[in-house]
Amino acid sequence: MAPTSEALTAERILAATEEVLRRHGPAKATVVDVARALGVSHGSVYRHFRTKAALRDAVTKRWLDRTFESLSGIVTAEDLDPEARLRAWFAGLFAAKRRKAGDEPELFATFSVLATENGGAVGSHIADLTGQLTRIVQAGVDAGTFTVSDPATTARALFHATGRFHDPRYAREWEQPGVEGELEAVVDLLLRGLRSRD
Amino acid sequence: MAPTSEALTAERILAATEEVLRRHGPAKATVVDVARALGVSHGSVYRHFRTKAALRDAVTKRWLDRTFESLSGIVTAEDLDPEARLRAWFAGLFAAKRRKAGDEPELFATFSVLATENGGAVGSHIADLTGQLTRIVQAGVDAGTFTVSDPATTARALFHATGRFHDPRYAREWEQPGVEGELEAVVDLLLRGLRSRD
DNA sequence: GGAATGACAGATTTTGAAATCTGTCAGCTG
DNA sequence: CAGCTGACAGATTTCAAAATCTGTCATTCC
């Protein structure tokens, strides 16, 4: 890599790390590699990130933010009723996860590793997603189409019940033929449970 | 181990294999170990099981049958309405899985390995469980308390939606404090979805 | 003086040779 | 003869030495 003479910023380190991860995968991507790609000593990288774990976490956060940006738009989509929002949201989440698992396997693997380690970036990602779910459920309650006692608890239940379609541990199953239908069957059942009965 | 002079039956091999697995875990349990425990040559073991994989599969089948025997009783419990049966069934499934994961970690690990490999024993185990679910759902439809178009599809949706509470990939999470409540929240939501609306 | 370096200790990973394992089968044994 | 053995080829695993990596910090450089 050309040792660019620009200042060494956190952002440049993150970009280089992502590149190294993409090329080598999470198991074989070292801080030394990142430094080499930037044309600096590895000590310099440690000036910006206290540990290798912190660096991985930051890269994953950046990647997650980029990848699931569009989802939050659905939460406030005025042209959709809460039920349609929920359907679109789950469909969008699943589509994005599956696409990334296929298109960027190495970065997805990094995310998976962090997920099993309860990394900070993954923790906030999940908190972010359940927060979005809570807001949709709340909107449904406000509109009178949903009846639930505690939107936040319900949101977590929805998230848990759909784990098979967003938890990276199931990534392999996402390629099998009938999955789309499986997601729909689960979401149908859950939406029936949310609906008001009077 | 005392080289018992009884005939070498499949059953004796299975018992010895289970013992070896319990002692060494799935990674370090070899066919040679099993043969040594029985006081025979490993060639004799291959007379009864074509491959090591077949042996592992048979041991796991035996273990699964023993472990989840009691569940099937709930399916036909006349004293419970279908909704109560479903609750009891899920609670029982979760309790059994969690107990086994804690009490017999090595055998549970063997089961987990087979699960990720889509082993035959695990496949029938899952088919068996969804079959039981289907029968409970069907009973609910017959009784008029549930309304669903296709009990088998619904049963699979129920099974997928509760994966977090029976899929061995989540075993680690089963020890955390709030899990019981999480299962209840999901089951509540699903049952609301099953109930008839008129 | 603030940023970068590179040498260093201890931890982790790689590597390749030796040991063990899987699955087969010709022959032994009772 | 039915059931068991043990030697064998090729695959896999183990193990210990060598290489590399992580994280620190005194020193160098601009």
XYZ file of C-alpha atoms (C1' of nucleotides) in Angstrom:
456
model
C 0.000 0.000 0.000
C 1.218 3.498 -0.777
C 2.220 5.088 2.529
C 0.034 8.156 2.044
C 1.549 11.109 3.829
C -1.796 12.433 5.028
C -2.338 12.623 8.780
C -3.140 9.325 10.419
C -6.752 9.669 11.540
C -9.073 7.195 13.214
C -11.157 7.210 10.066
C -8.209 6.249 7.846
C -7.367 3.426 10.240
C -10.949 2.179 10.162
C -11.031 2.198 6.364
C -7.752 0.305 6.181
C -8.927 -2.187 8.805
C -12.100 -2.842 6.874
C -10.029 -3.489 3.772
C -7.732 -5.887 5.610
C -10.718 -7.693 7.118
C -12.351 -7.951 3.736
C -9.200 -9.490 2.298
C -8.122 -11.820 5.127
C -11.216 -12.414 7.238
C -11.535 -11.888 10.983
C -9.314 -14.756 12.095
C -6.252 -13.710 10.107
C -6.435 -9.901 10.308
C -3.838 -8.506 12.692
C -3.053 -5.040 13.917
C 0.344 -5.422 12.303
C -1.386 -6.049 8.968
C -3.438 -2.890 9.363
C -0.352 -0.867 10.170
C 1.479 -2.326 7.189
C -1.425 -1.429 4.903
C -1.174 2.149 6.136
C 2.603 2.268 5.936
C 3.017 3.042 9.647
C 4.226 1.147 12.675
C 1.666 -0.799 14.679
C 2.415 1.398 17.685
C 0.740 4.262 15.847
C -2.472 2.317 15.488
C -2.491 1.786 19.253
C -2.420 5.552 19.697
C -5.946 5.695 18.235
C -7.421 2.417 19.525
C -6.588 1.083 22.943
C -6.887 -2.570 21.954
C -7.436 -4.770 18.954
C -10.916 -5.554 20.288
C -11.760 -1.835 20.341
C -10.615 -1.512 16.743
C -12.733 -4.452 15.603
C -15.668 -3.062 17.509
C -15.317 0.356 15.861
C -15.062 -1.133 12.381
C -18.143 -3.239 12.995
C -20.077 -0.262 14.317
C -19.241 1.705 11.163
C -20.286 -1.197 8.986
C -23.540 -1.803 10.877
C -24.494 1.876 10.738
C -23.944 1.938 7.002
C -25.748 -1.342 6.413
C -28.930 -0.750 8.390
C -29.332 2.973 7.807
C -32.343 2.521 5.518
C -34.333 0.517 8.090
C -34.961 3.484 10.335
C -36.783 5.199 7.483
C -39.533 2.586 7.683
C -40.181 3.360 11.347
C -41.519 6.810 10.506
C -43.018 6.046 7.085
C -46.246 8.076 7.195
C -47.666 6.335 4.128
C -47.740 2.931 5.845
C -49.977 1.852 8.702
C -48.183 0.287 11.683
C -48.906 -3.244 10.516
C -47.458 -2.589 7.063
C -44.478 -0.889 8.682
C -43.795 -3.950 10.797
C -43.981 -6.225 7.774
C -41.739 -3.963 5.703
C -39.320 -3.579 8.578
C -38.855 -7.317 9.146
C -38.631 -7.967 5.409
C -36.029 -5.204 5.105
C -34.016 -6.445 8.057
C -33.954 -9.977 6.706
C -33.094 -8.871 3.169
C -30.237 -6.672 4.386
C -28.777 -9.380 6.624
C -28.972 -12.030 3.970
C -27.474 -9.790 1.320
C -24.543 -8.839 3.532
C -23.930 -12.436 4.560
C -23.601 -13.293 0.886
C -21.845 -10.219 -0.480
C -19.376 -9.460 2.277
C -18.773 -12.769 3.999
C -15.619 -11.638 5.790
C -17.157 -8.532 7.331
C -20.258 -10.506 8.173
C -18.059 -13.100 9.883
C -16.438 -10.320 11.891
C -19.884 -9.191 12.958
C -20.812 -12.765 13.875
C -17.744 -13.178 16.039
C -18.503 -9.947 17.841
C -22.108 -11.051 18.267
C -21.153 -14.230 20.110
C -18.759 -12.206 22.268
C -21.428 -9.649 23.145
C -19.274 -6.862 21.721
C -20.311 -3.290 22.399
C -21.092 -2.464 18.783
C -23.414 -5.436 18.444
C -25.057 -4.592 21.741
C -25.966 -1.094 20.572
C -27.023 -2.452 17.208
C -29.536 -4.735 18.918
C -30.659 -1.978 21.250
C -31.125 0.254 18.223
C -33.219 -2.350 16.396
C -35.471 -3.165 19.351
C -35.856 0.580 19.874
C -37.129 0.947 16.330
C -39.521 -1.962 16.887
C -40.776 -0.336 20.060
C -41.582 2.841 18.183
C -43.571 0.993 15.527
C -45.498 -0.952 18.165
C -46.164 2.274 20.071
C -47.465 3.891 16.892
C -49.826 0.940 16.444
C -51.077 1.269 19.993
C -51.614 5.004 19.500
C -53.499 4.337 16.272
C -55.660 1.745 18.021
C -54.691 -1.095 15.685
C -52.484 -2.856 18.242
C -53.312 -3.752 21.819
C -50.366 -4.515 24.062
C -49.663 -3.631 27.646
C -45.952 -2.823 27.318
C -44.592 -1.893 23.867
C -40.959 -2.333 24.892
C -41.515 -5.870 26.213
C -43.544 -6.714 23.137
C -40.811 -5.344 20.892
C -38.277 -7.602 22.546
C -40.612 -10.567 22.153
C -40.987 -9.755 18.462
C -37.241 -9.544 18.110
C -36.665 -12.853 19.872
C -39.415 -14.613 17.927
C -37.814 -13.606 14.624
C -34.244 -14.458 15.617
C -34.039 -17.182 13.005
C -34.275 -14.446 10.355
C -31.726 -11.987 11.641
C -29.406 -13.736 14.095
C -26.100 -14.430 12.292
C -25.997 -17.889 13.824
C -28.680 -18.843 11.313
C -26.925 -17.340 8.289
C -26.458 -20.738 6.665
C -30.191 -21.427 6.737
C -30.922 -18.154 4.913
C -29.905 -19.678 1.608
C -32.412 -22.507 1.683
C -35.471 -22.306 -0.576
C -38.458 -21.840 1.732
C -37.087 -19.217 4.132
C -39.037 -16.258 2.813
C -42.252 -18.163 3.443
C -41.082 -19.178 6.921
C -40.506 -15.556 7.847
C -43.915 -14.631 6.527
C -45.608 -17.402 8.510
C -43.957 -16.227 11.718
C -44.701 -12.543 11.086
C -48.320 -13.355 10.223
C -48.761 -15.160 13.498
C -47.105 -12.390 15.485
C -49.174 -9.671 13.828
C -52.348 -11.568 14.623
C -51.201 -11.510 18.208
C -50.670 -7.763 18.172
C -53.986 -6.780 16.655
C -56.761 -5.329 18.745
C -59.787 -7.518 19.198
C -62.697 -5.116 19.509
C -13.007 -51.536 31.891
C -13.704 -55.177 32.579
C -13.878 -57.006 29.236
C -17.296 -58.534 29.935
C -17.667 -61.802 28.090
C -21.302 -61.174 27.175
C -22.156 -60.968 23.496
C -21.229 -57.693 21.849
C -24.575 -56.117 21.000
C -25.414 -52.757 19.466
C -26.974 -51.803 22.771
C -23.806 -52.551 24.737
C -21.801 -50.495 22.263
C -24.220 -47.602 22.600
C -24.027 -47.664 26.383
C -20.234 -47.731 26.294
C -20.140 -44.924 23.742
C -22.376 -42.785 25.893
C -20.080 -43.380 28.830
C -17.003 -42.452 26.791
C -18.728 -39.327 25.484
C -19.763 -38.351 28.976
C -16.192 -38.703 30.141
C -14.259 -37.192 27.224
C -16.729 -35.020 25.332
C -17.524 -35.201 21.630
C -14.220 -33.842 20.325
C -12.020 -36.401 22.103
C -14.158 -39.542 21.967
C -12.825 -42.005 19.434
C -14.023 -45.350 18.207
C -10.810 -46.825 19.552
C -11.726 -45.479 22.994
C -15.129 -47.122 22.793
C -13.572 -50.427 21.763
C -11.048 -50.203 24.578
C -13.842 -49.533 27.095
C -15.552 -52.719 25.885
C -12.377 -54.769 25.800
C -12.683 -55.534 22.085
C -10.883 -54.441 18.954
C -12.221 -51.395 17.125
C -12.926 -53.563 14.095
C -15.713 -55.226 16.080
C -17.418 -51.910 16.652
C -17.427 -51.320 12.898
C -19.315 -54.586 12.491
C -22.321 -52.955 14.219
C -21.987 -49.348 13.015
C -20.837 -48.531 9.529
C -19.125 -45.264 10.469
C -18.265 -43.202 13.493
C -20.927 -40.709 12.401
C -23.566 -43.453 12.444
C -22.508 -44.403 15.957
C -22.719 -40.837 17.208
C -26.085 -40.477 15.548
C -27.415 -43.632 17.206
C -26.181 -42.566 20.641
C -27.783 -39.171 20.224
C -31.058 -40.709 19.107
C -31.110 -42.895 22.190
C -30.363 -39.913 24.399
C -32.972 -37.689 22.768
C -35.657 -40.341 23.029
C -34.959 -40.790 26.722
C -34.771 -37.061 27.387
C -37.933 -35.869 25.684
C -40.152 -38.860 26.368
C -42.300 -36.988 28.861
C -43.175 -34.198 26.439
C -45.399 -36.359 24.298
C -47.606 -36.957 27.309
C -48.650 -33.319 27.300
C -49.889 -33.580 23.720
C -52.731 -35.850 24.736
C -53.367 -34.498 28.239
C -57.160 -34.571 28.413
C -57.257 -32.425 31.530
C -55.681 -29.426 29.781
C -57.266 -27.285 27.092
C -55.162 -26.810 23.952
C -53.865 -23.439 25.088
C -52.703 -24.826 28.429
C -51.167 -27.771 26.615
C -49.168 -25.462 24.390
C -47.926 -23.483 27.380
C -47.010 -26.606 29.297
C -45.356 -28.123 26.244
C -43.099 -25.131 25.578
C -42.279 -24.772 29.258
C -41.444 -28.477 29.406
C -39.317 -28.383 26.287
C -37.351 -25.415 27.562
C -36.911 -26.881 31.040
C -35.691 -30.215 29.652
C -33.226 -28.596 27.261
C -31.838 -26.285 29.863
C -31.498 -29.022 32.433
C -29.662 -31.301 30.026
C -27.357 -28.521 28.894
C -26.364 -28.008 32.514
C -26.360 -31.591 33.810
C -24.833 -33.461 30.883
C -22.750 -30.883 29.074
C -20.786 -33.442 27.039
C -23.814 -35.285 25.693
C -25.507 -31.976 25.059
C -22.425 -30.839 23.151
C -22.611 -33.999 21.065
C -26.209 -33.191 20.281
C -25.234 -29.615 19.378
C -22.556 -30.774 16.984
C -25.005 -33.111 15.296
C -27.546 -30.305 15.126
C -25.230 -28.020 13.164
C -24.407 -30.930 10.870
C -28.063 -31.733 10.245
C -27.533 -35.256 11.516
C -30.303 -37.786 10.979
C -31.139 -38.178 14.662
C -31.571 -34.456 15.138
C -33.653 -34.251 11.998
C -36.128 -36.823 13.290
C -36.092 -35.197 16.694
C -37.204 -31.908 15.155
C -39.753 -33.652 12.951
C -41.071 -35.383 16.056
C -41.385 -32.129 17.996
C -43.126 -30.202 15.229
C -45.398 -33.211 14.802
C -46.413 -32.964 18.445
C -47.013 -29.243 18.031
C -49.163 -29.892 15.002
C -51.338 -32.258 16.998
C -51.870 -29.708 19.768
C -52.737 -27.000 17.252
C -55.106 -29.365 15.468
C -56.804 -30.159 18.785
C -57.262 -26.423 19.337
C -58.793 -25.986 15.913
C -61.129 -28.912 16.515
C -62.160 -27.452 19.861
C -62.806 -24.084 18.236
C -60.333 -22.205 20.441
C -57.737 -21.756 17.679
C -58.267 -20.490 14.170
C -55.516 -21.297 11.701
C -55.660 -22.337 8.070
C -52.886 -24.944 8.132
C -51.923 -26.523 11.480
C -48.662 -27.977 10.148
C -47.443 -24.629 8.813
C -48.500 -22.942 12.025
C -46.693 -25.569 14.075
C -43.499 -24.900 12.174
C -43.936 -21.163 12.683
C -44.388 -21.750 16.421
C -41.257 -23.866 16.485
C -39.216 -21.267 14.601
C -40.511 -18.409 16.730
C -39.389 -20.157 19.906
C -35.982 -21.223 18.615
C -34.217 -19.057 21.149
C -35.608 -21.340 23.863
C -34.800 -24.722 22.419
C -32.095 -24.366 19.775
C -28.785 -25.499 21.303
C -27.044 -22.542 19.699
C -28.653 -20.412 22.396
C -27.695 -22.669 25.300
C -25.427 -20.033 26.795
C -28.274 -17.527 27.022
C -30.440 -19.999 28.958
C -28.512 -19.289 32.129
C -29.208 -15.570 32.185
C -31.764 -14.230 34.668
C -34.716 -13.028 32.588
C -35.083 -15.948 30.164
C -38.175 -17.504 31.701
C -39.965 -14.194 31.271
C -38.742 -13.865 27.705
C -40.185 -17.249 26.813
C -43.457 -16.327 28.431
C -43.641 -13.040 26.524
C -43.082 -14.820 23.213
C -45.554 -17.606 23.988
C -48.178 -15.082 25.126
C -47.872 -13.227 21.856
C -48.029 -16.419 19.801
C -51.067 -17.726 21.686
C -52.888 -14.444 21.111
C -52.192 -15.002 17.443
C -53.662 -18.488 17.516
C -56.881 -17.669 19.321
C -60.173 -17.436 17.487
C -61.675 -13.971 17.242
C -65.410 -14.561 17.277
C 5.747 19.129 22.345
C 2.836 16.070 20.062
C 3.064 12.248 16.921
C 5.428 8.255 15.424
C 8.811 4.627 16.070
C 10.761 0.155 17.148
C 12.517 -2.883 20.704
C 10.701 -5.703 24.141
C 7.978 -9.302 27.330
C 4.492 -12.330 27.444
C 0.644 -14.444 24.886
C -0.993 -16.553 20.767
C -0.559 -18.759 16.349
C 1.797 -21.410 12.876
C 4.211 -25.287 11.368
C 5.715 -29.710 10.314
C 6.897 -34.157 12.122
C 5.133 -37.867 15.012
C 1.208 -40.071 16.889
C -3.301 -41.468 16.565
C -7.544 -42.385 14.272
C -10.920 -44.146 10.687
C -12.449 -47.575 7.844
C -11.156 -52.008 5.287
C -10.188 -56.629 4.923
C -7.639 -61.053 4.802
C -7.158 -64.314 8.000
C -7.658 -66.435 12.700
C -10.408 -68.703 16.334
C -13.776 -71.244 18.792
C -19.124 -70.433 9.749
C -20.070 -66.281 12.361
C -17.711 -63.228 14.963
C -13.567 -61.195 16.115
C -8.807 -59.644 15.323
C -4.986 -56.834 14.026
C -2.217 -54.919 10.296
C -2.601 -51.485 6.931
C -3.297 -46.930 3.949
C -4.721 -42.551 4.063
C -6.763 -38.861 6.874
C -6.772 -36.340 11.061
C -4.978 -34.833 15.414
C -1.341 -33.799 18.744
C 2.664 -31.521 20.276
C 6.541 -28.712 20.909
C 9.530 -25.492 18.725
C 9.652 -21.349 15.995
C 7.315 -17.403 14.337
C 4.219 -13.882 14.911
C 1.235 -10.916 17.457
C -0.484 -7.721 21.229
C 0.192 -4.031 24.062
C 3.767 -0.934 26.451
C 6.999 2.579 26.620
C 11.522 4.949 26.395
C 13.400 7.254 22.617
C 13.456 9.722 18.136
C 11.766 12.893 14.806
C 9.681 16.944 12.939
